[in-house]
Amino acid sequence: MRIVCPFCGERELGEFTYLGDAKPARPAAGASEDDVFDYVYLRDNIAGAMSEHWYHAGGCRAWLKVTRNTLTHEISSVEPAAGVGAAKVGA
Amino acid sequence: MVSHAQSHRLESGGLIDRSAPLNFRFDGKTFAGFQGDTLASALIANGVKLVGRSFKYHRPRGILTSGSEEPNALVELRTGARREPNTKATTTELYDGLEAASQNRWPSLRHDLMAVNQLFSPIFVAGFYYKTFMWPAKFWEAIYEPAIRRAAGLGRAAGVADPDHYDKAWAYCDVLIAGSGPAGLGAALAAGRSGARVILCEEDFALGGRLLADGGTIDGMPAAEWISGTLAELATLPDVGIMSRTTLFGVYDGGTYGAIERVNDHLPSPPEHQVRQRLWRIVAKRCVVAAGAIERPIVFAGNDTPGVMMASAVRTYVARYAATPTRRIALFTNNEDGWRTVETALGAGLQIAAVVDARPDVSAAHRALAGKTGFPVLNGSVSGVDGGKDGVRKILVALAGGARAEVEADGLAVSGGWNPAVGLTSYHRGRPKWQDDISAFVPDGAPPGMVAAGAANGAFGLGACLRQGFAAGAAAAQSAGHNGNTGTPPVADDEAFLLTPLWHVAGKGKAFVDYQHDVTASDIELAQREGFESVEHLKRYTTLGMATDQGKTSNVAGLAIMAAVSGKSIPETGTTIYRPPYLPVAIGAFAGHHRDENFHATRLTPSHHWAAEQGAVFVDTGLWKRAQWYPRAGEKDWLESVTREVKAVRSGVGFCDVSTLGKIDVHGPDAGAFLDRVYINTFSNLAVGKARYGLMLREDGMVYDDGTTSRLAEDHYFLTTTTAKAGPVMQHLEFCRQVLFPELDVQLTSVSDQWAQFSVAGPSARALLKQLVEESEDLSNEGFPFMGARQVALRGGIRARLFRISFSGEMAFEISVPARFGNALVRNLMLAGKQFGATPYGTEALGVMRIEKGHVAGPELNGTTTAADLGLAKMMSTKKDFIGRVMAGREALAAADRQVVVGIKPTDKTRRLRSGAHVIPKGEIPGSANDQGYVTSVCFSPTLDQWIGLALVERGRERIGEIVHAHDPLRGESYDVELCNPVFYDPDGGRQRG
Ligand SMILES: [Zn+2]
């Protein structure tokens, strides 16, 4: 498999580390235990296009949001995480 | 050296170099061949028919094919450490001095006593593993399996390390082509002319595919002339690379292909500094599979007799190698292509004994040739072979009308049609589809970017191969963005194929489907009767297609027979799943240079070479080599050295390289806020110039990592991690920064490799460091108190970071200098420390002192412990959100009966402790019901003069003083220990603050 890193270009799988589903969002401070439990443990088992977190460990150390078809391994989009680079979000 | 005459070599012709004679040995006998021969062609040229014994029944076997699909002619190639079992004689290039031996026979190939297995053949039928040796169970391991393994088998591995090197490499292209036959060369021409970057892989050492044996006319010239013209043109194209001796064996996601290049397999041993094989990963935008087709046998009794050979292989040996497998040959065919063998044989002056054609309507031209030459054409099937280890004597023919005939011949060429090589196109779970006119499976789609052309796509005519290959090459180049002029395509006529399917001829005797695994037609019939009708069941039950050749000559025939006996069509019966690799690939090639000391990268600490000079014993810690202890002359074991090192620290001063800790610079106005979210305790209120111990949780509430983090400036923290988690913590913090908290203005820089860091510990640590820092630096307890952290100037002008932190429990510092000065620093510590008796200490002494102090480390931070389990609950801030906070509050994680860290001491002071022992209440019988925890870390404490340890014990902190039982079934030990305060040494911490 090959992933097109927005910073480094097309690179092979071995440079990347997989984390998992990128859909769950970390609940804000003060969230209930149930909400945090869902965030930590509950995942959809998707057959098809799935948004995933990948880390370009062997490259620029960017966290990427990769849309990958779990049936075909086809990658339809790669976006950098919101906080990649020097600028802070909302600054 | 006198070698046997090449009795079966033609006077002239062939693609061999008669000016380059080569000697070789097979089973100890010396023979001669020529450059350009394979081992198989050279054996044939010397009249050798018997080359091996079969897997189960030890039947005599000869050479069946001339390619990589060969099931029979497997040999042990080379000797000693380079001995390679199961090497195909048909693809082994001959070299001078080649040594090969036949396999699976004892004592010799001609007199194989194991052939008695044939008499017991009723017990070796399909599924015999499952049926025959069921009872008693223990007999299987002790008697049956070893006996079967001795009697049934292939070659022997060398049994010693491979002395050769293997390489791994990447390549990139627009169009990758598998195969150099007419379709492959046609594709290369079109793609190359259009300007695409082309790589063509050919597993043979010669280019041309079937053209090398079958010839033909292309663009009005003989095939050989066309090949050389084409290769000359390809050589002029700037971006066309041709890799011979290279098999494309697999296709992976994203247009990545695996290929194995046999760089130096054709030499006795690789030249100096060269590799034997190279594993290629080729990234290609498009791929044209022009891998050809494999001729398939017809299953009849005695079809494994030496001298029975595929018709195309006969043509290859005669035309390409000028070697005649037979002098008087019969042909058994069900298609027109088989008849080409007659032309080739006659051209070489061989006698045709008869042609047995299963089709009733043999053409007038063939009949005229037969009449003119004087051989009979029999309409019918070969039903048996009279022969043995010396070859074929007679062919038994069942004539179409029901009569029987016999034909005297010393060889039989068989053509049951051709199966396109559908492997590559089917490796992503593709299922090939049935094509009626050729009675064969052809690709039905392919992985993205791949297309089949020519015979691999079911197009068997020469003209069709050229057309399809050229068109596929042009299309592939175009879709990869290359639109140059492709010029005129090569042109040739198409031959007729006209096949009438025939898979199996009934008859008396064993009729083999899978030669390599000795699977017969009756095995398949038996499997069907016993309910193993699905092809995947058939495969496992009979082992059909599971040998090293993966059923290249047998799979389709096997499922055709299954279809016939189960009353289904062949497409209904279907194929098994195709999986890479196409050919066996040596594990050594996958390993490449990553073996022995290069299995993984090695990281050396800045003081490594100095430590080696001191005679340090090193231990592998992840990728690092760390000094474990520094033995001195006269010390009898590691314990004595470690004990000395600990005592030296506690009474004077010692130093230890701790550069392996992960180090991260955290910069930015929000650095403090960021650390507050990743640590359970607060860092935003840490004063500049101070250090603090921090603990991180995972989001599920379990402890992740710990370390000391210092504030060097308002917007600059220096964070350390454990050695083991240096990489993972960096990745985790980047996730927090980039994904979870993008609104924070903070940057992370990994500086683990940039700083050499040493712990300098002991009552004389300050005095020692004073020798190294500028006089103006105040290291006094007031000027540099416990948990202080700041930059200092070293004598000589180097800036260092100094931290007053202590893992040992002594008055201690950690000093960091840029990594390039690490070696100088350790030598200066040694020099300046001489007057204080400064002693280098290793990871063992470090571990002893941390256990004496009750500090937790890897064995306690094991992914199942909470902050409270470690006795660090008070560090958890209640005033802020942080990673893991909510989940750490779950009922079970806060339960009172959790196993928590506690100290242990044996009641018998002389006893040694062992980690891993289970903790059981005293007086109870050990068992899972009353297992209350386990011992995590132990050491001999020189300070207390006895073994001590840390353990995770249920309600441990409430049970200080209780005597419990340590139960160690692994080592067969049982003894009493006392639960105690985990801080064995200086519990109020006066020494580290002093
Ligand atoms: Zn990148």
GROMACS .gro file of N, CA and C in nm, chain A residues 15-80:
model
  198
   15GLU      N    1   0.654   0.334   0.609
   15GLU     CA    2   0.690   0.460   0.675
   15GLU      C    3   0.579   0.509   0.769
   16PHE      N    4   0.464   0.446   0.762
   16PHE     CA    5   0.349   0.497   0.836
   16PHE      C    6   0.309   0.403   0.950
   17THR      N    7   0.249   0.461   1.051
   17THR     CA    8   0.195   0.385   1.162
   17THR      C    9   0.045   0.408   1.166
   18TYR      N   10  -0.028   0.301   1.187
   18TYR     CA   11  -0.174   0.307   1.187
   18TYR      C   12  -0.225   0.328   1.329
   19LEU      N   13  -0.323   0.414   1.344
   19LEU     CA   14  -0.386   0.427   1.476
   19LEU      C   15  -0.527   0.370   1.475
   20GLY      N   16  -0.609   0.411   1.379
   20GLY     CA   17  -0.745   0.359   1.375
   20GLY      C   18  -0.845   0.465   1.334
   21ASP      N   19  -0.969   0.437   1.368
   21ASP     CA   20  -1.084   0.519   1.328
   21ASP      C   21  -1.062   0.666   1.366
   22ALA      N   22  -1.079   0.754   1.268
   22ALA     CA   23  -1.059   0.897   1.295
   22ALA      C   24  -1.190   0.967   1.326
   23LYS      N   25  -1.298   0.893   1.328
   23LYS     CA   26  -1.427   0.959   1.346
   23LYS      C   27  -1.455   1.001   1.490
   24PRO      N   28  -1.431   0.914   1.588
   24PRO     CA   29  -1.464   0.956   1.725
   24PRO      C   30  -1.387   1.082   1.765
   25ALA      N   31  -1.455   1.177   1.822
   25ALA     CA   32  -1.391   1.302   1.865
   25ALA      C   33  -1.381   1.300   2.017
   26ARG      N   34  -1.267   1.345   2.068
   26ARG     CA   35  -1.246   1.341   2.213
   26ARG      C   36  -1.345   1.438   2.280
   27PRO      N   37  -1.423   1.385   2.375
   27PRO     CA   38  -1.520   1.471   2.443
   27PRO      C   39  -1.450   1.583   2.519
   28ALA      N   40  -1.518   1.695   2.528
   28ALA     CA   41  -1.461   1.810   2.598
   28ALA      C   42  -1.450   1.779   2.747
   29ALA      N   43  -1.368   1.859   2.815
   29ALA     CA   44  -1.353   1.843   2.960
   29ALA      C   45  -1.490   1.849   3.025
   30GLY      N   46  -1.512   1.762   3.124
   30GLY     CA   47  -1.640   1.762   3.194
   30GLY      C   48  -1.741   1.669   3.133
   31ALA      N   49  -1.702   1.596   3.025
   31ALA     CA   50  -1.795   1.501   2.962
   31ALA      C   51  -1.825   1.386   3.058
   32SER      N   52  -1.936   1.320   3.034
   32SER     CA   53  -1.975   1.210   3.123
   32SER      C   54  -1.888   1.088   3.097
   33GLU      N   55  -1.886   0.999   3.195
   33GLU     CA   56  -1.807   0.877   3.181
   33GLU      C   57  -1.855   0.797   3.061
   34ASP      N   58  -1.986   0.795   3.038
   34ASP     CA   59  -2.040   0.720   2.924
   34ASP      C   60  -1.987   0.773   2.791
   35ASP      N   61  -1.985   0.906   2.779
   35ASP     CA   62  -1.936   0.966   2.654
   35ASP      C   63  -1.789   0.932   2.632
   36VAL      N   64  -1.711   0.940   2.740
   36VAL     CA   65  -1.569   0.909   2.725
   36VAL      C   66  -1.550   0.761   2.696
   37PHE      N   67  -1.632   0.679   2.758
   37PHE     CA   68  -1.625   0.534   2.733
   37PHE      C   69  -1.649   0.507   2.584
   38ASP      N   70  -1.751   0.570   2.528
   38ASP     CA   71  -1.778   0.554   2.385
   38ASP      C   72  -1.658   0.595   2.301
   39TYR      N   73  -1.601   0.710   2.339
   39TYR     CA   74  -1.486   0.762   2.263
   39TYR      C   75  -1.368   0.666   2.268
   40VAL      N   76  -1.346   0.607   2.387
   40VAL     CA   77  -1.227   0.522   2.403
   40VAL      C   78  -1.248   0.384   2.341
   41TYR      N   79  -1.368   0.331   2.354
   41TYR     CA   80  -1.385   0.189   2.320
   41TYR      C   81  -1.473   0.158   2.200
   42LEU      N   82  -1.576   0.237   2.175
   42LEU     CA   83  -1.673   0.194   2.075
   42LEU      C   84  -1.631   0.235   1.934
   43ARG      N   85  -1.623   0.136   1.845
   43ARG     CA   86  -1.579   0.161   1.709
   43ARG      C   87  -1.675   0.090   1.613
   44ASP      N   88  -1.700   0.153   1.500
   44ASP     CA   89  -1.773   0.085   1.394
   44ASP      C   90  -1.677  -0.007   1.320
   45ASN      N   91  -1.729  -0.119   1.275
   45ASN     CA   92  -1.648  -0.212   1.196
   45ASN      C   93  -1.690  -0.192   1.051
   46ILE      N   94  -1.620  -0.102   0.984
   46ILE     CA   95  -1.667  -0.053   0.856
   46ILE      C   96  -1.614  -0.137   0.741
   47ALA      N   97  -1.704  -0.183   0.655
   47ALA     CA   98  -1.664  -0.247   0.530
   47ALA      C   99  -1.688  -0.145   0.420
   48GLY      N  100  -1.583  -0.075   0.381
   48GLY     CA  101  -1.597   0.030   0.282
   48GLY      C  102  -1.509   0.147   0.318
   49ALA      N  103  -1.548   0.266   0.274
   49ALA     CA  104  -1.464   0.384   0.298
   49ALA      C  105  -1.463   0.419   0.446
   50MET      N  106  -1.346   0.434   0.501
   50MET     CA  107  -1.331   0.461   0.644
   50MET      C  108  -1.226   0.570   0.663
   51SER      N  109  -1.256   0.661   0.753
   51SER     CA  110  -1.162   0.768   0.783
   51SER      C  111  -1.071   0.721   0.896
   52GLU      N  112  -0.942   0.728   0.875
   52GLU     CA  113  -0.847   0.669   0.969
   52GLU      C  114  -0.733   0.764   1.001
   53HIS      N  115  -0.677   0.748   1.121
   53HIS     CA  116  -0.557   0.822   1.157
   53HIS      C  117  -0.433   0.741   1.123
   54TRP      N  118  -0.343   0.800   1.049
   54TRP     CA  119  -0.212   0.742   1.018
   54TRP      C  120  -0.106   0.845   1.057
   55TYR      N  121   0.009   0.794   1.099
   55TYR     CA  122   0.119   0.881   1.144
   55TYR      C  123   0.238   0.858   1.052
   56HIS      N  124   0.290   0.963   0.995
   56HIS     CA  125   0.406   0.948   0.906
   56HIS      C  126   0.534   0.945   0.989
   57ALA      N  127   0.549   0.833   1.060
   57ALA     CA  128   0.659   0.820   1.155
   57ALA      C  129   0.794   0.820   1.084
   58GLY      N  130   0.801   0.759   0.965
   58GLY     CA  131   0.927   0.751   0.893
   58GLY      C  132   0.946   0.869   0.799
   59GLY      N  133   0.874   0.976   0.823
   59GLY     CA  134   0.883   1.092   0.735
   59GLY      C  135   0.873   1.220   0.816
   60CYS      N  136   0.766   1.295   0.795
   60CYS     CA  137   0.756   1.431   0.850
   60CYS      C  138   0.688   1.435   0.987
   61ARG      N  139   0.650   1.321   1.043
   61ARG     CA  140   0.582   1.312   1.173
   61ARG      C  141   0.446   1.381   1.173
   62ALA      N  142   0.386   1.393   1.056
   62ALA     CA  143   0.251   1.449   1.052
   62ALA      C  144   0.149   1.339   1.081
   63TRP      N  145   0.045   1.375   1.156
   63TRP     CA  146  -0.071   1.288   1.170
   63TRP      C  147  -0.164   1.318   1.053
   64LEU      N  148  -0.210   1.214   0.989
   64LEU     CA  149  -0.290   1.230   0.868
   64LEU      C  150  -0.426   1.165   0.886
   65LYS      N  151  -0.522   1.225   0.820
   65LYS     CA  152  -0.655   1.165   0.816
   65LYS      C  153  -0.670   1.104   0.677
   66VAL      N  154  -0.671   0.971   0.672
   66VAL     CA  155  -0.669   0.899   0.545
   66VAL      C  156  -0.804   0.831   0.526
   67THR      N  157  -0.866   0.851   0.411
   67THR     CA  158  -0.989   0.778   0.381
   67THR      C  159  -0.953   0.657   0.296
   68ARG      N  160  -0.972   0.539   0.355
   68ARG     CA  161  -0.929   0.414   0.292
   68ARG      C  162  -1.048   0.320   0.283
   69ASN      N  163  -1.060   0.254   0.171
   69ASN     CA  164  -1.163   0.153   0.157
   69ASN      C  165  -1.110   0.023   0.219
   70THR      N  166  -1.175  -0.024   0.323
   70THR     CA  167  -1.123  -0.141   0.394
   70THR      C  168  -1.138  -0.269   0.313
   71LEU      N  169  -1.219  -0.264   0.207
   71LEU     CA  170  -1.236  -0.383   0.123
   71LEU      C  171  -1.129  -0.391   0.015
   72THR      N  172  -1.087  -0.276  -0.035
   72THR     CA  173  -0.994  -0.276  -0.149
   72THR      C  174  -0.860  -0.211  -0.118
   73HIS      N  175  -0.849  -0.146  -0.002
   73HIS     CA  176  -0.730  -0.068   0.036
   73HIS      C  177  -0.712   0.054  -0.055
   74GLU      N  178  -0.813   0.089  -0.129
   74GLU     CA  179  -0.802   0.208  -0.213
   74GLU      C  180  -0.811   0.331  -0.123
   75ILE      N  181  -0.720   0.425  -0.145
   75ILE     CA  182  -0.717   0.547  -0.063
   75ILE      C  183  -0.774   0.661  -0.145
   76SER      N  184  -0.882   0.722  -0.095
   76SER     CA  185  -0.947   0.825  -0.175
   76SER      C  186  -0.907   0.966  -0.131
   77SER      N  187  -0.862   0.983  -0.007
   77SER     CA  188  -0.812   1.116   0.029
   77SER      C  189  -0.717   1.108   0.148
   78VAL      N  190  -0.625   1.203   0.151
   78VAL     CA  191  -0.530   1.214   0.262
   78VAL      C  192  -0.526   1.361   0.302
   79GLU      N  193  -0.559   1.388   0.429
   79GLU     CA  194  -0.555   1.527   0.476
   79GLU      C  195  -0.469   1.535   0.600
   80PRO      N  196  -0.397   1.645   0.616
   80PRO     CA  197  -0.320   1.661   0.739
   80PRO      C  198  -0.414   1.688   0.857
   0.00000   0.00000   0.00000
